[in-house]
Coordinates of C-alpha atoms and ligand atoms in Angstrom, one line a residue:
X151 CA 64.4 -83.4 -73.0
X152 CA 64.3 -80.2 -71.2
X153 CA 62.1 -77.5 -72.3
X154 CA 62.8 -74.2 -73.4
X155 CA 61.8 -71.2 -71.6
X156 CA 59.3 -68.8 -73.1
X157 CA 60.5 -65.7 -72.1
X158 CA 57.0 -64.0 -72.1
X159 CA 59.0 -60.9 -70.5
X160 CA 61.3 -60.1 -72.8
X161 CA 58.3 -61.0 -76.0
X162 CA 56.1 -58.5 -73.8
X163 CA 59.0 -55.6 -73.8
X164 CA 59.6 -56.3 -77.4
X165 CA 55.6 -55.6 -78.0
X166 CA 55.8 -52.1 -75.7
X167 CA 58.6 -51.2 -77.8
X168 CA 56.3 -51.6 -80.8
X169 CA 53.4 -50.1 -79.0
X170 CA 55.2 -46.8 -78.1
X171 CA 56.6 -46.8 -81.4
X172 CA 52.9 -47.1 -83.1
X173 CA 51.4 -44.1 -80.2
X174 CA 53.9 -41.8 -81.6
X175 CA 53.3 -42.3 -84.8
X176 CA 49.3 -42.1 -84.6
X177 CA 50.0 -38.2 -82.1
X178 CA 51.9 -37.6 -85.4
X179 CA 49.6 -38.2 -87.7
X180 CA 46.4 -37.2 -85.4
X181 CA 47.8 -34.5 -82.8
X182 CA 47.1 -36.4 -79.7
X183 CA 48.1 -39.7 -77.9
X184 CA 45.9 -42.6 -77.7
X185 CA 43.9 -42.8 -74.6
X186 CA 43.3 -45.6 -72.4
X187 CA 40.5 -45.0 -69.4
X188 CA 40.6 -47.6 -66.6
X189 CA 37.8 -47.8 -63.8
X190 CA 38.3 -49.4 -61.3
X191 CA 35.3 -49.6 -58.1
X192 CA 36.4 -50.3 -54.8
X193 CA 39.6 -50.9 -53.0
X194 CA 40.5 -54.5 -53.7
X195 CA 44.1 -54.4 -53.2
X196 CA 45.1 -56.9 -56.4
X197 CA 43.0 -55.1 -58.6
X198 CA 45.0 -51.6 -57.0
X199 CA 47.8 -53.2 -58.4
X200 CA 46.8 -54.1 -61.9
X201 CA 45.0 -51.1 -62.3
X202 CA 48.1 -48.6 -61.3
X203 CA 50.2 -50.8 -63.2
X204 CA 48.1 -50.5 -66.7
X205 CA 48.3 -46.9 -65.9
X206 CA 52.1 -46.9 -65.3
X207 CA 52.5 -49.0 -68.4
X208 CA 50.2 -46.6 -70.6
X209 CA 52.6 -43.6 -70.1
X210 CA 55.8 -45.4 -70.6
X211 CA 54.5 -46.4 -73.9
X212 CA 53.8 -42.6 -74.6
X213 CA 49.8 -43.0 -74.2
X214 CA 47.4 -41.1 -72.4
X215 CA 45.9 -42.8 -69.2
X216 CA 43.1 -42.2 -67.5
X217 CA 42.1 -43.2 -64.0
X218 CA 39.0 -43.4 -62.8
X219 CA 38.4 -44.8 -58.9
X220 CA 35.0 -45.1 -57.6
X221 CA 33.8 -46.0 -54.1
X222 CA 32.6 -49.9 -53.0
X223 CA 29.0 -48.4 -52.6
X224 CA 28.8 -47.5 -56.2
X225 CA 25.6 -48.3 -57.9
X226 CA 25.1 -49.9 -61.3
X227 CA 23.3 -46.9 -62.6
X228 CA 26.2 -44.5 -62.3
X229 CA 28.8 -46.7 -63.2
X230 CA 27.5 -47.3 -66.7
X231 CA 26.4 -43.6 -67.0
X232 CA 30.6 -43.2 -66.1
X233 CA 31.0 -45.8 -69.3
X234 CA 28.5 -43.7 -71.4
X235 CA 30.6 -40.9 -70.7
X236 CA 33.6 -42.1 -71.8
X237 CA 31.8 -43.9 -74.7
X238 CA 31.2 -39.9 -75.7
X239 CA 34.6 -38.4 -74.7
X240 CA 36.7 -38.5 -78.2
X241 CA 40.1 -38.6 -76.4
X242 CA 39.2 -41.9 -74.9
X243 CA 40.2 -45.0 -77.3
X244 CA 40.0 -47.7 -75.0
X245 CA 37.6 -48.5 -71.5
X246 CA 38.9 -50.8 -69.3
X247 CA 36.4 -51.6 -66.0
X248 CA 38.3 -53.7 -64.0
X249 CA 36.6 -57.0 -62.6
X250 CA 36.0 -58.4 -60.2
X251 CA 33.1 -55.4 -59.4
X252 CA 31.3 -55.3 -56.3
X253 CA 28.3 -57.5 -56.0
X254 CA 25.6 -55.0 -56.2
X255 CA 26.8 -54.6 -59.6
X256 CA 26.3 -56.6 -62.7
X257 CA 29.4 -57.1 -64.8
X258 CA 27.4 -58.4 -68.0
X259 CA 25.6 -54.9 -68.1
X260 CA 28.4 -52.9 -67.7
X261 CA 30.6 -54.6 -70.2
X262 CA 27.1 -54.2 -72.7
X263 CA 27.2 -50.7 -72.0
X264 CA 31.0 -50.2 -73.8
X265 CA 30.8 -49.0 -77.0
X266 CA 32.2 -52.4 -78.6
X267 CA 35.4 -50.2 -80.8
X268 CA 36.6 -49.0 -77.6
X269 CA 36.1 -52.0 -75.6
X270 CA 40.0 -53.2 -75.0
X271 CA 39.1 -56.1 -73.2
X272 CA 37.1 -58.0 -75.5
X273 CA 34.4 -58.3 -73.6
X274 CA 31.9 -57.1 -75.0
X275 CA 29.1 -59.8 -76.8
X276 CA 30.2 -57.8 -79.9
X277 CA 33.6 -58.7 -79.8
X278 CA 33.6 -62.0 -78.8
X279 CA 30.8 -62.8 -81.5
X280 CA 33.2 -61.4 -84.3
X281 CA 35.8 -63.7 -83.1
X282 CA 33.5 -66.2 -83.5
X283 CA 33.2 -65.3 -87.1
X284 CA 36.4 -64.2 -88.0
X285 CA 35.9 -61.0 -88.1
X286 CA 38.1 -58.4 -87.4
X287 CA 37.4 -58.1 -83.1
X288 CA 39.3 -56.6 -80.1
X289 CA 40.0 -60.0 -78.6
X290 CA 41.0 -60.2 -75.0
X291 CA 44.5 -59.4 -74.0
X292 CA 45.5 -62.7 -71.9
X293 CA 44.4 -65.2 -74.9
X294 CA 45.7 -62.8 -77.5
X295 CA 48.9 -62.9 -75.9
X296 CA 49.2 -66.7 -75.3
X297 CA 48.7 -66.9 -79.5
X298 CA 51.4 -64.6 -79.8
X299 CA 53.8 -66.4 -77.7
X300 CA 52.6 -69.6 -79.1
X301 CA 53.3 -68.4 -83.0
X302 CA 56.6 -66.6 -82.1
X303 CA 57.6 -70.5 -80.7
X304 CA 56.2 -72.3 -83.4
X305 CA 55.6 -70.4 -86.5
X306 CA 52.6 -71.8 -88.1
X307 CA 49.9 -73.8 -86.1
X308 CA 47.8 -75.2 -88.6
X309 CA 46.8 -78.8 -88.0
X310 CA 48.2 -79.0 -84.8
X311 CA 46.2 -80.5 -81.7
X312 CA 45.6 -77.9 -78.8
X313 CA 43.9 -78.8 -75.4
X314 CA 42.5 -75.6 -73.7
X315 CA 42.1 -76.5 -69.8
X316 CA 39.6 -74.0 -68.4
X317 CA 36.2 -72.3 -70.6
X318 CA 36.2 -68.9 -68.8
X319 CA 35.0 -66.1 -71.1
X320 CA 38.2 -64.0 -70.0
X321 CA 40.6 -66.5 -71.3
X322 CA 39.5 -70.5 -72.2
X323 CA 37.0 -69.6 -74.9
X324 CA 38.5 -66.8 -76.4
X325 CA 41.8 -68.7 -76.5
X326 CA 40.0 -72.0 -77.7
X327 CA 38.7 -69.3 -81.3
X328 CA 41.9 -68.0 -81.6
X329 CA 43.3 -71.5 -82.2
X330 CA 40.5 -72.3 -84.5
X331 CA 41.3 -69.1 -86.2
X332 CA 44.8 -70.5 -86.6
X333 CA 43.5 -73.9 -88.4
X334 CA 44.3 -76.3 -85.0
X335 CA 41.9 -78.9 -84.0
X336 CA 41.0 -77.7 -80.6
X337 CA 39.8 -79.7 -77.8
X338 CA 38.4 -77.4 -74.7
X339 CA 38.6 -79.1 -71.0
X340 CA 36.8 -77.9 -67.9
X341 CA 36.0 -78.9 -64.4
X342 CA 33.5 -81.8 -65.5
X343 CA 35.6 -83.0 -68.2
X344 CA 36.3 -86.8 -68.4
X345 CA 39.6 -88.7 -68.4
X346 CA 41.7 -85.3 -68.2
X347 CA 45.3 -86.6 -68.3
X348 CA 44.6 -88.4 -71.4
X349 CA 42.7 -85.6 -73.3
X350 CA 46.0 -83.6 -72.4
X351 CA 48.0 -86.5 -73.7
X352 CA 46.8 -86.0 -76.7
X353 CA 47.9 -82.1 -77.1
X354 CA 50.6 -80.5 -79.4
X355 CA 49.9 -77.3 -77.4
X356 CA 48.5 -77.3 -73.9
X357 CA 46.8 -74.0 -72.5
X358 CA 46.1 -74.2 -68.8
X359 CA 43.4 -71.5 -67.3
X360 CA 42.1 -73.1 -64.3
X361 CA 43.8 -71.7 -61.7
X362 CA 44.7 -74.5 -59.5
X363 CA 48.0 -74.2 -58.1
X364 CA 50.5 -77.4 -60.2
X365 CA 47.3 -79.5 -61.3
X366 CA 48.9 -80.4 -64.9
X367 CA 51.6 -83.4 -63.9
X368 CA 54.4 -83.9 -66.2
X369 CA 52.8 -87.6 -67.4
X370 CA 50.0 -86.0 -68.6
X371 CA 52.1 -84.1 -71.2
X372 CA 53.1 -85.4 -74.9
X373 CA 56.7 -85.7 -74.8
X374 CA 57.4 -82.5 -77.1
X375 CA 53.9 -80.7 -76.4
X376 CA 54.4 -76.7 -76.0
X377 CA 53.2 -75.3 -72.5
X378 CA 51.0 -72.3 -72.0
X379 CA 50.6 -72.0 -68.5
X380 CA 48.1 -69.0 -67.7
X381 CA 47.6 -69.9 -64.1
X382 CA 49.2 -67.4 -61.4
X383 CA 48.5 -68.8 -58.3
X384 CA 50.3 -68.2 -54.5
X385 CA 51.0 -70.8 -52.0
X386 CA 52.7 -71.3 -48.8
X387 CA 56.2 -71.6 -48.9
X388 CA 57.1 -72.3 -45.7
X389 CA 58.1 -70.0 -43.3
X390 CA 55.3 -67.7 -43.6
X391 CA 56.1 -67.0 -47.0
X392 CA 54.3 -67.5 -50.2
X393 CA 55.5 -68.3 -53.8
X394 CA 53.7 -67.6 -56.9
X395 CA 53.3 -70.8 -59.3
X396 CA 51.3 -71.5 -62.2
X397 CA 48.6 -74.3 -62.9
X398 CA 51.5 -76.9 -64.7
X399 CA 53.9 -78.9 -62.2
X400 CA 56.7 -76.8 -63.9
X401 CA 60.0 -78.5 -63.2
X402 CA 58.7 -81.6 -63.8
X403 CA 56.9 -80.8 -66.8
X404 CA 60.0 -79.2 -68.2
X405 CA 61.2 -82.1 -68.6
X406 CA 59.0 -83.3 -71.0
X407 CA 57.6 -80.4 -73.0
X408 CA 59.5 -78.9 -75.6
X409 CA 58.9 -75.4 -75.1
X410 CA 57.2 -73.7 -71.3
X411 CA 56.0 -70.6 -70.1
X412 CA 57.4 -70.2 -66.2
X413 CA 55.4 -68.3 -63.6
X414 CA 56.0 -65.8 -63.2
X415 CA 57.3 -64.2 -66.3
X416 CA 55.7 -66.4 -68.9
X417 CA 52.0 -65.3 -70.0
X418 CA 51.6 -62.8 -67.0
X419 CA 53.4 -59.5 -68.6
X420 CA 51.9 -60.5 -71.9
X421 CA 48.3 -59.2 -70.9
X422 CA 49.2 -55.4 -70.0
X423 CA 51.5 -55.4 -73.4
X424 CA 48.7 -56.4 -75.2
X425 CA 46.3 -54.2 -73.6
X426 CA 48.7 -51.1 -74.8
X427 CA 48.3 -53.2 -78.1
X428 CA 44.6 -53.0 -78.4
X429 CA 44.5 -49.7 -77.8
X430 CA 46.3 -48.2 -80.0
X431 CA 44.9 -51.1 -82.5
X432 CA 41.1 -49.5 -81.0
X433 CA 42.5 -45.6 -81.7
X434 CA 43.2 -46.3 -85.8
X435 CA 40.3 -48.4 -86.1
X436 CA 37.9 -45.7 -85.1
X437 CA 39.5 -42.8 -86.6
X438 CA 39.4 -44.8 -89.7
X439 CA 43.5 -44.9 -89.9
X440 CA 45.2 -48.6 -91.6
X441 CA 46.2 -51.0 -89.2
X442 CA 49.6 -50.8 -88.4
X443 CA 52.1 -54.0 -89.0
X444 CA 53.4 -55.7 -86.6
X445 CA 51.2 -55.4 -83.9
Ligands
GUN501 N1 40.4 -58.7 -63.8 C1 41.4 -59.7 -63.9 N2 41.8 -59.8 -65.2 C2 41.1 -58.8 -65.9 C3 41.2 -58.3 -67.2 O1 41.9 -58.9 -68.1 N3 40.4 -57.3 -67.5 C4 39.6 -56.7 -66.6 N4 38.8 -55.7 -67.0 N5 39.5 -57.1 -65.3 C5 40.3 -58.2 -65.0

């Protein structure tokens, strides 16, 4: 068997087109555009790059961004009263504070300083406990985007036996209630887990978030298992040049699975599409508005 590609690309365009569609629709029925505020502290130069690139993708889609850059040495103390502000400011819908954040800095306060309806991410204790519950939450953009993927490829879910590799609060448990939510019997794997390969073996769907470059081999998949590969790792390539691959022996595995995200292009442009998402899903909720479809 060889698997299909999941084109997370073209999926993640699709959603922007959606995404602009929905901003223009809430500046006509509230006179502005829905706001996004990013802050990112320091100069790490990968962050650099998300962070311009969530700006870039904020304005295409027809939404406001705002960028806030704040030296290495800030403290803890002003970056939350920079949160507070933007809790207050009523053209911001969405807060973003990109992490890593430097080490004088706590990330758990910061992210409890966010006022949980504009807190984009997910991040918030708030959030992720209304998940829990199945309650209406922002839920973090990377998982969100590996259900939407996985739905889009297999319709319904329900009953089916998912093996999340990684328990990270960014992705592995999030992803891990979002497949509960969907009615699969879900099976979470981490570092100390026993007997991997044939925990995996069991899977219908397979989520790997553990950021090791190609650990998940090809035997270790059920013949027919969908592949979510979240993992963007770079390695030597020879030459003095790198590659990027994900945390699934790809080629191999594509021979076994029947339907695989590639890396890059699978999962990664899903997370700043569904970032645009929650924003705008973030600007109706607050001003009271109906959710929109299709989003
Ligand atoms: N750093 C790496 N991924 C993320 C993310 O999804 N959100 C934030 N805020 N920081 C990150």
């Amino acid at each position: 068997m060889t698997a299909a590609v999941i084109d997370g690309k073209a999926f993640a365009q699709g959603l922007r087109g959606r995404v602009a569609e929905a901003a223009a629709r809430f500046e006509a029925e509230t006179g502005r555009t829905p706001g996004l505020a990013v802050v990112l502290v320091g100069e790490d130069p990968a962050s650099s790059v998300y962070v311009r690139s969530k700006g870039k993708a904020c304005l295409e889609a027809g939404m406001e961004s705002l960028e806030h850059r704040l030296p290495e040495t800030t403290s803890q103390a002003d970056l939350i009263a920079l949160v507070e502000a933007l809790n207050a400011d009523p053209k911001v819908d969405g807060i973003l504070v990109q992490l890593p954040l430097p080490k004088q800095i706590d990330d758990k306060a910061v992210i409890a300083a966010i006022d949980p309806a504009k807190d984009v991410d997910g991040f918030h204790v708030v959030n992720a406990g209304r998940l829990a519950v199945g309650e209406d939450a922002l839920v973090p953009c990377t998982p969100l985007g590996c259900l939407m993927l996985l739905k889009d490829q297999l319709g319904d879910l329900s009953g089916k036996n998912a093996v999340v590799i990684g328990r990270s609060n960014i992705v592995g448990k999030p992803m891990a209630q979002l497949l509960l939510g969907e009615s699969c019997t879900v099976t979470i794997a981490h570092s100390r887990t026993q007997d991997l390969p044939d925990v995996v073996r069991r899977a219908d769907i397979v989520v790997a978030a553990v950021g090791r470059p190609e650990m998940v081999k090809a035997n270790w998949i059920k013949p027919g298992a969908v592949v979510i590969d979240v993992g963007i790792n770079r390695v030597e390539a020879g030459e003095g040049k790198t590659r990027l691959v994900g945390d699934v022996a790809y080629d191999e595995a594509a021979e076994i699975a029947s339907a695989i995200t590639p890396v890059p292009g699978g999962v990664g442009p899903m997370t700043i599409a569904v970032l645009l998402r929650n924003t705008v899903v973030a600007a109706r909720a607050r001003l009271g508005l109906a959710a929109e479809a299709g989003l």
